[in-house]
CSV table of C-alpha atoms in Angstrom, one decimal:
chain,number,residue,atom,x,y,z
A,1,MET,CA,0.0,0.0,0.0
A,2,ASN,CA,1.1,3.6,-0.7
A,3,PHE,CA,1.5,6.1,2.1
A,4,LYS,CA,3.1,9.5,2.3
A,5,HIS,CA,6.4,9.6,4.2
A,6,TYR,CA,6.0,9.7,7.9
A,7,ASN,CA,8.9,9.9,10.4
A,8,GLN,CA,8.2,11.5,13.7
A,9,ARG,CA,11.9,11.7,14.6
A,10,GLN,CA,13.1,13.2,11.3
A,11,ILE,CA,15.9,15.7,12.0
A,12,THR,CA,15.5,19.0,10.1
A,13,LEU,CA,18.4,21.1,8.8
A,14,LEU,CA,16.8,24.4,10.0
A,15,PRO,CA,14.4,24.5,13.0
A,16,TYR,CA,10.8,25.5,12.5
A,17,SER,CA,9.8,29.0,13.3
A,18,PHE,CA,6.5,29.6,15.2
A,19,ASP,CA,6.0,32.6,12.9
A,20,ASP,CA,5.8,30.3,9.9
A,21,LEU,CA,3.2,28.1,11.6
A,22,ILE,CA,0.7,30.9,12.4
A,23,SER,CA,-1.3,32.4,9.5
A,24,LYS,CA,-0.9,36.0,8.7
A,25,LYS,CA,-4.6,36.8,9.5
A,26,HIS,CA,-4.7,34.8,12.8
A,27,PRO,CA,-6.4,36.7,15.7
A,28,VAL,CA,-3.3,36.2,17.8
A,29,ARG,CA,-1.4,38.6,15.5
A,30,VAL,CA,-4.0,41.3,16.1
A,31,VAL,CA,-3.5,41.0,19.9
A,32,ASP,CA,0.3,41.3,19.3
A,33,GLN,CA,-0.1,44.3,17.0
A,34,VAL,CA,-2.5,46.2,19.3
A,35,VAL,CA,-0.4,45.7,22.5
A,36,GLU,CA,2.8,46.7,20.6
A,37,SER,CA,1.1,49.9,19.5
A,38,ILE,CA,-0.2,51.2,22.8
A,39,ASN,CA,1.6,53.0,25.6
A,40,ILE,CA,2.1,50.6,28.6
A,41,GLN,CA,3.9,53.2,30.7
A,42,PRO,CA,1.0,53.3,33.3
A,43,LEU,CA,1.4,49.5,33.7
A,44,LEU,CA,5.1,49.8,34.3
A,45,LYS,CA,4.4,51.9,37.4
A,46,ALA,CA,3.2,48.7,39.2
A,47,TYR,CA,6.7,47.2,39.1
A,48,SER,CA,9.6,47.8,41.3
A,49,LYS,CA,13.2,48.4,40.1
A,50,GLU,CA,14.5,46.2,43.0
A,51,GLY,CA,14.5,42.4,43.3
A,52,ASN,CA,14.7,39.8,40.6
A,53,PRO,CA,13.7,40.7,37.1
A,54,ALA,CA,10.0,40.3,36.4
A,55,TYR,CA,8.3,38.8,33.4
A,56,HIS,CA,7.7,41.5,30.9
A,57,PRO,CA,4.2,43.1,31.4
A,58,LYS,CA,3.8,43.4,27.6
A,59,MET,CA,4.1,39.7,27.2
A,60,LEU,CA,1.7,39.0,30.1
A,61,LEU,CA,-0.8,41.5,28.8
A,62,LYS,CA,-0.8,39.8,25.4
A,63,VAL,CA,-1.3,36.4,27.1
A,64,MET,CA,-4.3,37.7,29.2
A,65,LEU,CA,-6.0,39.3,26.2
A,66,TYR,CA,-5.7,36.3,24.0
A,67,ALA,CA,-6.8,34.0,26.8
A,68,TYR,CA,-10.0,36.0,27.2
A,69,MET,CA,-10.5,36.1,23.5
A,70,THR,CA,-10.4,32.3,23.4
A,71,ASN,CA,-12.6,31.7,26.5
A,72,THR,CA,-9.7,30.7,28.7
A,73,TYR,CA,-10.4,32.4,32.1
A,74,SER,CA,-8.7,30.1,34.6
A,75,SER,CA,-5.1,30.9,35.5
A,76,ARG,CA,-4.3,27.2,35.5
A,77,LYS,CA,-5.8,26.7,32.1
A,78,ILE,CA,-3.8,29.7,30.8
A,79,GLU,CA,-0.6,28.1,32.2
A,80,LEU,CA,-1.5,24.9,30.4
A,81,ALA,CA,-2.1,26.8,27.2
A,82,ILE,CA,1.3,28.5,27.5
A,83,ARG,CA,2.9,25.0,27.7
A,84,GLU,CA,0.9,23.4,24.9
A,85,ASN,CA,-0.8,25.9,22.6
A,86,ILE,CA,1.4,27.2,19.7
A,87,ASN,CA,-0.3,30.6,19.7
A,88,PHE,CA,0.5,31.2,23.3
A,89,MET,CA,4.0,29.9,22.8
A,90,TRP,CA,4.5,32.4,20.0
A,91,LEU,CA,3.3,35.3,22.3
A,92,THR,CA,5.6,34.3,25.1
A,93,GLY,CA,8.6,33.3,23.0
A,94,MET,CA,8.5,29.8,24.6
A,95,THR,CA,8.7,31.4,28.1
A,96,ILE,CA,6.9,29.2,30.7
A,97,VAL,CA,4.8,31.3,33.2
A,98,ASP,CA,3.2,29.6,36.2
A,99,HIS,CA,-0.5,30.2,37.2
A,100,ASN,CA,0.5,32.1,40.3
A,101,THR,CA,2.4,34.7,38.3
A,102,ILE,CA,-0.6,34.9,35.9
A,103,ASN,CA,-3.0,35.4,38.7
A,104,ARG,CA,-0.8,38.1,40.4
A,105,PHE,CA,-0.5,40.0,37.2
A,106,ARG,CA,-4.3,39.9,36.6
A,107,SER,CA,-5.3,40.7,40.2
A,108,ASN,CA,-2.6,43.2,41.3
A,109,LYS,CA,-0.5,44.6,38.5
A,110,LEU,CA,-3.3,45.5,36.1
A,111,LYS,CA,-5.7,47.0,38.5
A,112,ASP,CA,-4.4,50.6,38.4
A,113,SER,CA,-3.6,50.9,34.7
A,114,PHE,CA,-6.1,48.7,32.9
A,115,LYS,CA,-8.8,51.4,32.3
A,116,GLU,CA,-6.1,53.5,30.6
A,117,ILE,CA,-5.2,50.5,28.4
A,118,PHE,CA,-8.8,50.0,27.6
A,119,LYS,CA,-9.2,53.7,26.7
A,120,GLN,CA,-6.3,53.6,24.3
A,121,VAL,CA,-7.7,50.6,22.4
A,122,VAL,CA,-11.1,52.3,22.1
A,123,LEU,CA,-9.6,55.5,20.8
A,124,MET,CA,-7.6,53.4,18.3
A,125,LEU,CA,-10.9,51.9,17.1
A,126,ALA,CA,-12.3,55.4,16.9
A,127,SER,CA,-9.3,56.5,14.8
A,128,GLU,CA,-10.0,53.6,12.4
A,129,GLY,CA,-13.6,54.8,11.9
A,130,LEU,CA,-15.3,51.9,13.7
A,131,ILE,CA,-16.9,54.2,16.2
A,132,SER,CA,-17.5,58.0,16.7
A,133,LEU,CA,-17.9,58.3,20.5
A,134,LYS,CA,-20.8,60.7,19.8
A,135,GLN,CA,-23.7,58.4,20.6
A,136,ILE,CA,-23.9,55.4,22.9
A,137,TYR,CA,-26.3,52.7,23.9
A,138,ILE,CA,-26.5,51.7,27.5
A,139,ASP,CA,-27.7,48.5,29.1
A,140,GLY,CA,-26.9,46.2,32.1
A,141,THR,CA,-26.9,42.6,33.1
A,142,LYS,CA,-26.4,40.6,36.3
A,143,ILE,CA,-23.3,38.3,36.5
A,144,GLU,CA,-22.9,35.8,39.3
A,145,ALA,CA,-20.1,36.3,41.8
A,146,GLN,CA,-17.6,33.6,42.7
A,147,ALA,CA,-19.3,33.1,46.1
A,148,GLY,CA,-21.5,30.7,48.0
A,149,ARG,CA,-25.1,30.8,46.8
A,150,TYR,CA,-26.4,30.2,50.3
A,151,THR,CA,-24.0,32.1,52.5
A,152,PHE,CA,-26.0,35.3,52.8
A,153,VAL,CA,-26.4,38.2,55.2
A,154,TRP,CA,-29.6,40.2,55.0
A,155,GLY,CA,-30.1,43.7,56.3
A,156,ASN,CA,-33.6,43.1,57.4
A,157,SER,CA,-32.6,40.0,59.5
A,158,ILE,CA,-30.0,42.1,61.3
A,159,LYS,CA,-32.7,44.7,62.2
A,160,THR,CA,-35.0,42.0,63.3
A,161,ASN,CA,-32.3,40.3,65.5
A,162,LYS,CA,-31.4,43.7,67.1
A,163,ALA,CA,-35.0,44.4,67.8
A,164,LYS,CA,-35.4,40.9,69.5
A,165,MET,CA,-32.4,41.6,71.7
A,166,LEU,CA,-33.9,44.9,72.8
A,167,THR,CA,-37.3,43.2,73.5
A,168,GLN,CA,-35.6,40.4,75.6
A,169,LEU,CA,-33.7,43.0,77.6
A,170,GLU,CA,-36.9,45.0,78.3
A,171,GLU,CA,-38.9,41.8,79.2
A,172,LEU,CA,-36.2,40.7,81.7
A,173,TRP,CA,-36.0,44.2,83.1
A,174,ASN,CA,-39.8,44.3,83.6
A,175,TYR,CA,-39.6,40.9,85.3
A,176,THR,CA,-37.0,42.0,87.8
A,177,GLN,CA,-39.1,45.0,88.6
A,178,SER,CA,-42.1,42.8,89.3
A,179,ILE,CA,-40.2,40.6,91.8
A,180,SER,CA,-38.2,43.3,93.5
A,181,ASN,CA,-38.9,44.1,97.2
A,182,ASP,CA,-40.7,47.3,98.0
A,183,ASP,CA,-37.9,48.7,100.1
A,184,ASP,CA,-35.3,48.2,97.2
A,185,PRO,CA,-34.1,51.4,95.6
A,186,ASN,CA,-35.6,51.8,92.1
A,187,PRO,CA,-32.9,52.8,89.7
A,188,GLU,CA,-33.6,54.9,86.7
A,189,PRO,CA,-34.9,52.5,83.9
A,190,PRO,CA,-32.9,52.3,80.7
A,191,GLU,CA,-34.4,53.7,77.5
A,192,PHE,CA,-35.3,50.7,75.3
A,193,LYS,CA,-35.4,52.6,72.0
A,194,GLU,CA,-32.3,51.4,70.3
A,195,ILE,CA,-29.9,48.7,71.2
A,196,SER,CA,-26.3,49.7,72.0
A,197,LYS,CA,-23.4,48.4,74.1
A,198,GLU,CA,-24.1,51.0,76.8
A,199,VAL,CA,-27.8,50.0,77.0
A,200,ILE,CA,-26.8,46.3,77.3
A,201,GLN,CA,-24.2,47.0,80.0
A,202,LYS,CA,-26.4,49.3,82.1
A,203,THR,CA,-29.5,47.0,81.9
A,204,VAL,CA,-27.5,43.8,82.7
A,205,GLU,CA,-25.9,45.6,85.7
A,206,GLN,CA,-29.2,46.6,87.1
A,207,ILE,CA,-30.9,43.3,86.4
A,208,ASP,CA,-28.0,41.4,88.0
A,209,ALA,CA,-28.3,43.5,91.2
A,210,LYS,CA,-32.0,42.7,91.4
A,211,LEU,CA,-31.8,39.0,90.7
A,212,SER,CA,-28.8,38.2,92.9
A,213,GLY,CA,-29.9,37.0,96.3
A,214,ASN,CA,-33.6,37.4,95.4
A,215,GLU,CA,-35.4,34.2,96.4
A,216,LYS,CA,-38.3,35.0,94.1
A,217,ALA,CA,-36.1,34.9,91.0
A,218,THR,CA,-36.6,31.8,88.9
A,219,SER,CA,-33.8,29.7,87.4
A,220,LYS,CA,-35.1,30.5,84.0
A,221,ALA,CA,-34.6,34.2,84.5
A,222,LYS,CA,-31.1,33.7,85.8
A,223,ALA,CA,-30.3,31.5,82.8
A,224,LYS,CA,-31.6,34.2,80.5
A,225,LEU,CA,-29.3,36.7,82.2
A,226,ARG,CA,-26.3,34.4,81.8
A,227,TYR,CA,-27.1,34.1,78.1
A,228,ILE,CA,-27.4,37.8,77.7
A,229,LYS,CA,-24.0,38.4,79.5
A,230,GLN,CA,-22.2,35.9,77.3
A,231,ASN,CA,-23.7,36.7,73.9
A,232,PHE,CA,-25.4,40.1,73.6
A,233,GLU,CA,-22.4,42.4,73.3
A,234,LYS,CA,-20.6,39.9,71.1
A,235,ASN,CA,-23.6,39.6,68.8
A,236,LEU,CA,-24.2,43.3,68.7
A,237,GLN,CA,-20.5,43.9,67.6
A,238,LYS,CA,-21.0,41.3,64.8
A,239,TYR,CA,-24.2,42.9,63.6
A,240,GLU,CA,-22.6,46.4,63.6
A,241,GLU,CA,-19.7,45.0,61.5
A,242,GLN,CA,-22.2,43.4,59.1
A,243,GLU,CA,-24.2,46.7,58.8
A,244,ALA,CA,-21.0,48.6,58.1
A,245,ASN,CA,-20.2,46.1,55.3
A,246,LEU,CA,-23.8,46.4,53.9
A,247,GLY,CA,-23.7,50.2,53.6
A,248,GLU,CA,-26.8,51.1,51.5
A,249,ARG,CA,-27.3,47.5,50.3
A,250,ASN,CA,-29.9,45.0,51.7
A,251,SER,CA,-27.7,41.9,51.5
A,252,TYR,CA,-24.2,40.5,50.8
A,253,SER,CA,-22.4,37.1,50.6
A,254,LYS,CA,-20.2,35.9,53.4
A,255,THR,CA,-17.7,34.4,50.9
A,256,ASP,CA,-17.6,37.6,48.8
A,257,PRO,CA,-18.7,40.5,51.0
A,258,ASP,CA,-18.7,42.9,47.9
A,259,ALA,CA,-21.3,40.8,46.1
A,260,THR,CA,-25.0,41.6,46.5
A,261,PHE,CA,-27.9,39.1,46.2
A,262,MET,CA,-29.7,39.8,43.0
A,263,ARG,CA,-32.4,38.1,41.0
A,264,MET,CA,-30.8,36.4,38.0
A,265,LYS,CA,-32.6,35.4,34.8
A,266,GLU,CA,-30.3,32.4,34.4
A,267,ASP,CA,-30.0,30.2,37.4
A,268,HIS,CA,-29.1,26.6,38.1
A,269,MET,CA,-32.5,25.8,39.5
A,270,GLN,CA,-34.4,27.6,36.7
A,271,ASN,CA,-36.8,29.4,39.1
A,272,GLY,CA,-35.4,32.9,39.1
A,273,GLN,CA,-33.8,32.7,42.6
A,274,LEU,CA,-31.6,35.3,44.2
A,275,LYS,CA,-27.8,34.7,43.8
A,276,PRO,CA,-24.7,36.8,44.8
A,277,GLY,CA,-23.6,38.9,41.9
A,278,TYR,CA,-22.7,42.2,40.4
A,279,ASN,CA,-24.6,44.6,38.1
A,280,ALA,CA,-22.4,45.1,35.0
A,281,GLN,CA,-23.2,48.2,32.9
A,282,ILE,CA,-21.8,48.8,29.4
A,283,SER,CA,-22.0,51.6,26.8
A,284,THR,CA,-21.7,50.5,23.2
A,285,GLU,CA,-21.5,51.9,19.7
A,286,ASN,CA,-21.6,49.7,16.7
A,287,GLN,CA,-21.5,46.7,19.2
A,288,ILE,CA,-18.1,47.9,20.5
A,289,ILE,CA,-17.9,48.4,24.2
A,290,VAL,CA,-16.7,52.0,24.8
A,291,ASN,CA,-17.2,52.0,28.6
A,292,TYR,CA,-17.9,49.5,31.4
A,293,THR,CA,-18.6,49.7,35.1
A,294,LEU,CA,-19.5,47.3,37.8
A,295,HIS,CA,-22.1,48.0,40.6
A,296,GLN,CA,-23.3,46.4,43.8
A,297,ASN,CA,-26.8,47.8,43.3
A,298,PRO,CA,-29.2,45.6,41.3
A,299,THR,CA,-31.3,48.6,40.2
A,300,ASP,CA,-30.3,50.1,36.8
A,301,THR,CA,-31.8,53.5,37.7
A,302,LYS,CA,-29.1,54.1,40.3
A,303,THR,CA,-26.2,53.1,38.0
A,304,LEU,CA,-26.7,55.6,35.1
A,305,GLN,CA,-25.1,58.6,36.7
A,306,PRO,CA,-22.0,56.9,38.1
A,307,HIS,CA,-21.6,55.0,34.8
A,308,LEU,CA,-21.6,58.3,32.8
A,309,GLU,CA,-19.3,60.0,35.3
A,310,ASN,CA,-16.9,57.1,34.8
A,311,PHE,CA,-17.1,57.7,31.1
A,312,LYS,CA,-16.2,61.3,31.7
A,313,GLU,CA,-13.3,60.4,34.0
A,314,THR,CA,-11.9,57.8,31.6
A,315,TYR,CA,-12.0,59.9,28.4
A,316,GLY,CA,-11.9,63.5,29.8
A,317,GLU,CA,-14.1,66.5,29.5
A,318,GLU,CA,-13.4,67.1,25.8
A,319,VAL,CA,-14.6,63.7,24.7
A,320,PHE,CA,-17.6,63.8,27.0
A,321,LYS,CA,-18.7,67.2,25.7
A,322,GLU,CA,-18.7,65.7,22.2
A,323,LEU,CA,-21.1,63.0,23.3
A,324,GLU,CA,-24.5,64.0,21.7
A,325,ASP,CA,-27.0,61.4,22.8
A,326,ILE,CA,-27.6,58.3,24.8
A,327,THR,CA,-30.2,55.6,24.3
A,328,ALA,CA,-31.4,53.2,27.1
A,329,ASP,CA,-34.5,51.3,28.1
A,330,ALA,CA,-37.1,52.1,30.8
A,331,GLY,CA,-35.0,50.7,33.6
A,332,TYR,CA,-33.0,54.0,33.5
A,333,GLY,CA,-35.9,56.4,33.4
A,334,SER,CA,-36.3,58.5,36.5
A,335,GLU,CA,-36.7,62.2,37.3
A,336,GLU,CA,-33.2,62.3,38.8
A,337,ASN,CA,-31.6,60.8,35.7
A,338,TYR,CA,-33.5,63.1,33.4
A,339,ASP,CA,-32.3,66.1,35.4
A,340,TYR,CA,-28.8,64.9,35.2
A,341,LEU,CA,-28.9,64.3,31.5
A,342,GLU,CA,-30.4,67.7,30.9
A,343,LYS,CA,-27.7,69.3,33.0
A,344,GLN,CA,-25.0,67.5,30.9
A,345,GLN,CA,-26.7,68.7,27.7
A,346,LEU,CA,-27.2,65.2,26.5
A,347,THR,CA,-30.2,64.2,24.3
A,348,ALA,CA,-31.8,61.4,26.1
A,349,TYR,CA,-33.6,58.6,24.2
A,350,VAL,CA,-34.4,57.0,27.6
A,351,LYS,CA,-37.9,55.5,28.1
A,352,TYR,CA,-39.9,56.1,31.3
A,353,ASN,CA,-41.7,53.2,32.9
A,354,THR,CA,-45.1,53.6,31.2
A,355,PHE,CA,-43.9,54.6,27.8
A,356,ASP,CA,-44.5,51.2,26.1
A,357,LYS,CA,-48.0,50.9,27.7
A,358,GLU,CA,-48.9,54.3,26.3
A,359,GLN,CA,-48.2,53.1,22.8
A,360,ASP,CA,-50.9,50.4,23.3
A,361,LYS,CA,-54.3,51.5,21.9
A,362,ASN,CA,-56.2,49.5,24.5
A,363,TYR,CA,-54.3,51.2,27.3
A,364,GLN,CA,-55.2,54.6,25.8
A,365,LYS,CA,-58.9,53.7,25.6
A,366,GLU,CA,-59.0,52.4,29.1
A,367,HIS,CA,-57.3,55.5,30.6
A,368,LYS,CA,-59.0,58.3,28.6
A,369,PRO,CA,-60.3,60.7,29.7
A,370,PHE,CA,-60.3,59.8,33.4
A,371,SER,CA,-56.6,59.2,34.2
A,372,LYS,CA,-54.8,62.1,35.7
A,373,GLU,CA,-52.2,62.0,32.9
A,374,ASN,CA,-54.9,63.0,30.4
A,375,LEU,CA,-56.6,65.7,32.4
A,376,HIS,CA,-56.3,69.2,30.8
A,377,TYR,CA,-53.9,71.4,32.6
A,378,ASN,CA,-53.9,75.2,32.5
A,379,GLN,CA,-50.3,76.2,33.0
A,380,GLU,CA,-50.8,79.9,33.3
A,381,GLU,CA,-53.4,79.7,36.1
A,382,ASP,CA,-52.1,76.4,37.5
A,383,TYR,CA,-55.3,74.3,37.7
A,384,TYR,CA,-56.6,71.0,36.1
A,385,VAL,CA,-59.9,70.4,34.6
A,386,CYS,CA,-61.8,67.2,35.4
A,387,PRO,CA,-63.8,65.3,32.7
A,388,MET,CA,-67.0,67.2,33.7
A,389,GLY,CA,-65.3,70.6,33.2
A,390,GLN,CA,-64.8,71.4,36.9
A,391,LYS,CA,-61.6,73.2,37.8
A,392,MET,CA,-59.2,71.4,40.3
A,393,HIS,CA,-57.2,74.1,42.0
A,394,LYS,CA,-53.9,73.6,43.9
A,395,THR,CA,-54.4,72.9,47.6
A,396,HIS,CA,-50.8,72.5,48.7
A,397,GLU,CA,-47.2,71.4,47.8
A,398,SER,CA,-45.1,68.6,49.3
A,399,LYS,CA,-41.7,67.0,49.0
A,400,LYS,CA,-40.9,63.3,48.7
A,401,THR,CA,-37.5,61.7,49.0
A,402,THR,CA,-36.8,58.7,46.8
A,403,GLU,CA,-34.9,55.6,47.8
A,404,ALA,CA,-31.9,57.0,46.0
A,405,GLY,CA,-32.1,60.2,48.2
A,406,TYR,CA,-33.4,62.5,45.5
A,407,THR,CA,-36.0,65.1,46.6
A,408,GLN,CA,-39.1,65.3,44.4
A,409,HIS,CA,-41.5,68.4,44.5
A,410,LEU,CA,-45.2,67.5,44.3
A,411,SER,CA,-48.2,69.6,43.7
A,412,HIS,CA,-51.7,68.6,45.0
A,413,TYR,CA,-55.0,69.6,43.3
A,414,GLN,CA,-58.6,68.9,44.4
A,415,ALA,CA,-62.0,69.4,42.9
A,416,LYS,CA,-64.6,71.4,44.9
A,417,ASN,CA,-67.7,69.3,44.4
A,418,CYS,CA,-67.9,65.8,43.1
A,419,GLU,CA,-71.2,64.9,44.8
A,420,GLY,CA,-73.9,63.8,42.3
A,421,CYS,CA,-71.4,63.7,39.4
A,422,PRO,CA,-72.7,61.2,36.8
A,423,LEU,CA,-69.1,60.3,35.9
A,424,ARG,CA,-68.0,59.7,39.5
A,425,VAL,CA,-67.9,55.9,39.3
A,426,GLN,CA,-65.7,56.0,36.2
A,427,CYS,CA,-63.7,58.9,37.4
A,428,PHE,CA,-62.6,57.8,40.9
A,429,LYS,CA,-63.7,55.5,43.7
A,430,GLY,CA,-62.6,57.3,46.8
A,431,LYS,CA,-64.7,59.3,49.2
A,432,GLY,CA,-65.1,63.0,49.1
A,433,ASN,CA,-63.9,65.1,46.2
A,434,ARG,CA,-61.3,63.8,43.8
A,435,SER,CA,-57.7,64.9,44.4
A,436,ILE,CA,-54.6,64.3,42.3
A,437,GLU,CA,-50.9,64.6,42.9
A,438,ARG,CA,-48.6,65.8,40.1
A,439,ASN,CA,-44.9,66.2,39.6
A,440,HIS,CA,-44.6,69.0,37.1
A,441,ASN,CA,-40.8,68.6,36.6
A,442,LEU,CA,-41.2,64.9,35.8
A,443,GLU,CA,-44.2,65.6,33.5
A,444,ARG,CA,-42.0,68.1,31.6
A,445,HIS,CA,-39.3,65.5,31.2
A,446,LYS,CA,-41.9,62.9,30.1
A,447,GLN,CA,-43.3,65.2,27.4
A,448,LYS,CA,-39.8,65.9,26.1
A,449,ILE,CA,-38.9,62.2,26.1
A,450,ARG,CA,-42.2,61.3,24.5
A,451,GLU,CA,-41.6,63.7,21.6
A,452,LEU,CA,-38.0,62.4,21.1
A,453,LEU,CA,-38.9,58.7,21.2
A,454,THR,CA,-41.9,59.0,18.8
A,455,SER,CA,-39.9,61.1,16.3
A,456,GLU,CA,-38.4,59.4,13.2
A,457,LYS,CA,-34.9,59.5,14.8
A,458,GLY,CA,-36.4,58.2,18.1
A,459,LEU,CA,-37.9,55.2,16.3
A,460,GLN,CA,-34.6,54.4,14.7
A,461,LYS,CA,-32.8,54.8,18.0
A,462,ARG,CA,-35.2,52.4,19.7
A,463,LYS,CA,-34.7,49.8,17.1
A,464,GLN,CA,-30.9,50.3,17.0
A,465,ARG,CA,-30.6,49.8,20.8
A,466,THR,CA,-31.9,46.3,20.7
A,467,ALA,CA,-29.5,45.5,17.8
A,468,ASP,CA,-26.5,47.3,19.3
A,469,VAL,CA,-26.1,46.7,23.1
A,470,GLU,CA,-28.2,43.6,23.8
A,471,PRO,CA,-26.3,41.3,21.4
A,472,VAL,CA,-23.1,42.2,23.2
A,473,PHE,CA,-24.3,40.6,26.4
A,474,ALA,CA,-25.5,37.6,24.3
A,475,GLN,CA,-22.0,37.2,22.9
A,476,LEU,CA,-20.3,37.4,26.3
A,477,LYS,CA,-22.7,35.1,28.2
A,478,HIS,CA,-23.8,32.6,25.7
A,479,ASN,CA,-21.1,32.4,23.0
A,480,HIS,CA,-18.2,32.9,25.3
A,481,ASN,CA,-19.7,31.3,28.4
A,482,PHE,CA,-18.9,34.3,30.7
A,483,ARG,CA,-21.7,33.7,33.3
A,484,ARG,CA,-19.7,33.7,36.5
A,485,PHE,CA,-16.6,35.7,37.7
A,486,SER,CA,-13.4,33.8,38.5
A,487,LEU,CA,-12.2,36.4,41.0
A,488,LYS,CA,-13.7,37.9,44.2
A,489,GLY,CA,-14.1,41.5,45.3
A,490,ILE,CA,-15.5,44.4,43.2
A,491,GLN,CA,-12.1,45.7,42.2
A,492,LYS,CA,-10.9,42.4,40.9
A,493,THR,CA,-14.2,41.5,39.2
A,494,GLU,CA,-14.4,44.8,37.5
A,495,LEU,CA,-10.9,44.2,36.1
A,496,GLU,CA,-12.0,40.7,35.0
A,497,PHE,CA,-15.0,42.2,33.3
A,498,GLY,CA,-12.8,44.8,31.7
A,499,LEU,CA,-10.6,42.1,30.2
A,500,MET,CA,-13.7,40.4,28.8
A,501,ALA,CA,-14.8,43.8,27.3
A,502,LEU,CA,-11.5,44.5,25.7
A,503,ALA,CA,-11.3,40.9,24.3
A,504,HIS,CA,-14.7,41.5,22.8
A,505,ASN,CA,-13.6,44.7,21.2
A,506,LEU,CA,-10.6,43.0,19.6
A,507,ARG,CA,-12.8,40.3,18.2
A,508,LYS,CA,-14.9,43.1,16.7
A,509,LYS,CA,-11.8,44.7,15.2
A,510,ILE,CA,-10.9,41.4,13.6
A,511,ALA,CA,-14.4,41.0,12.2
A,512,ALA,CA,-14.5,44.6,10.8
């Protein structure tokens, strides 16, 4: 039989070159070319001039980027690829780097300079005409943390436990007062309003003085006092430390205290349960990620301003001023955000929460003409007109603070006589005369947003948003299997997400 020559141990006159074995259009060459063309001076500041020579950061940066481009996220798997994969061998020049060095580079060396590296690559893509940095599409997704799914601390549980401690102290205090002798001096009772170390110490001291030597005291009461002495101060200190770690959050994971429990769409039990994670926000243009941030708050509304401020900090005032408009879904629509965008002179194609409903003809039929949104308003004389033509004059103004700490100014209006009105059953079901509450600033923003979104450009923006930013998350999560972080802590996870974002941008550069 005829076979082509095969000799595994054939000696060659000239050794093979890795450069000959890698095609000219291979993605690994793009990684090499990009890293060679950027300024890595900020990265060099993370290294010391003393001690043994370190592996070159340029080489390690190339390895990290190519690893994330090829869905290799584990430091041990990256080490294995350096030993076995010809593309990694070409990047390292056959230098063997262990997984500890790779992990230290990713976790420590890159953290202060990576955002600058990311910015340089984005500006490079802008210079190539792939993006303009004048319009962005914003969206967010929840990504699971590298933390135990059932090791949680809840803010409400802490409040409940502290309240129980206070109740137990008060009950034991009242019991000692009930069994005390009439000739015993009555100390000033503690104030059982808020639990504290001082309240515990003062109450225990007084209860101990009453129970010791008192024949009426039961063994159960004395055991309760012993338990309070042994545990209450220690437990209170633990709760205070947990509250300090919670900050404004309502939960965190014991195995990654920076992670907050959020409701995930994808979960291992397929029932939408809460899992520890981070809220990843991205801005895209032409499906290229131009900015990314990571947040501990699951609500998108509270992430818009810090995300845009991070954009300004990364690219500078000049680039931020050239930004013309942003497009986002209804999760970002709030009075506070609209005020901020208006102040920044940004055209906001950002839906409010009822915009999509308003486009439904059935919704319009059901809510006209009785809903307060559709009542006629006379701006000059500041009154509303009810469906029967009765004027509803302003009765007073009030303020309301949102969960985010933003103060809203509300105006209240009331009709003078609704008794006997034939439309009363359809108009409202409360007693007395109908009253309404209106936020004029928010209504002004809604009207402006409504006009923008229903314009020809607004329709195009709404369609483009679903085709621009949402497919990016689909690429990261489903095509590249990035559903869970490998590192812990918000600083390290943000860096890991940044590596993923930059790898995505390089893939888009190759495909362009």
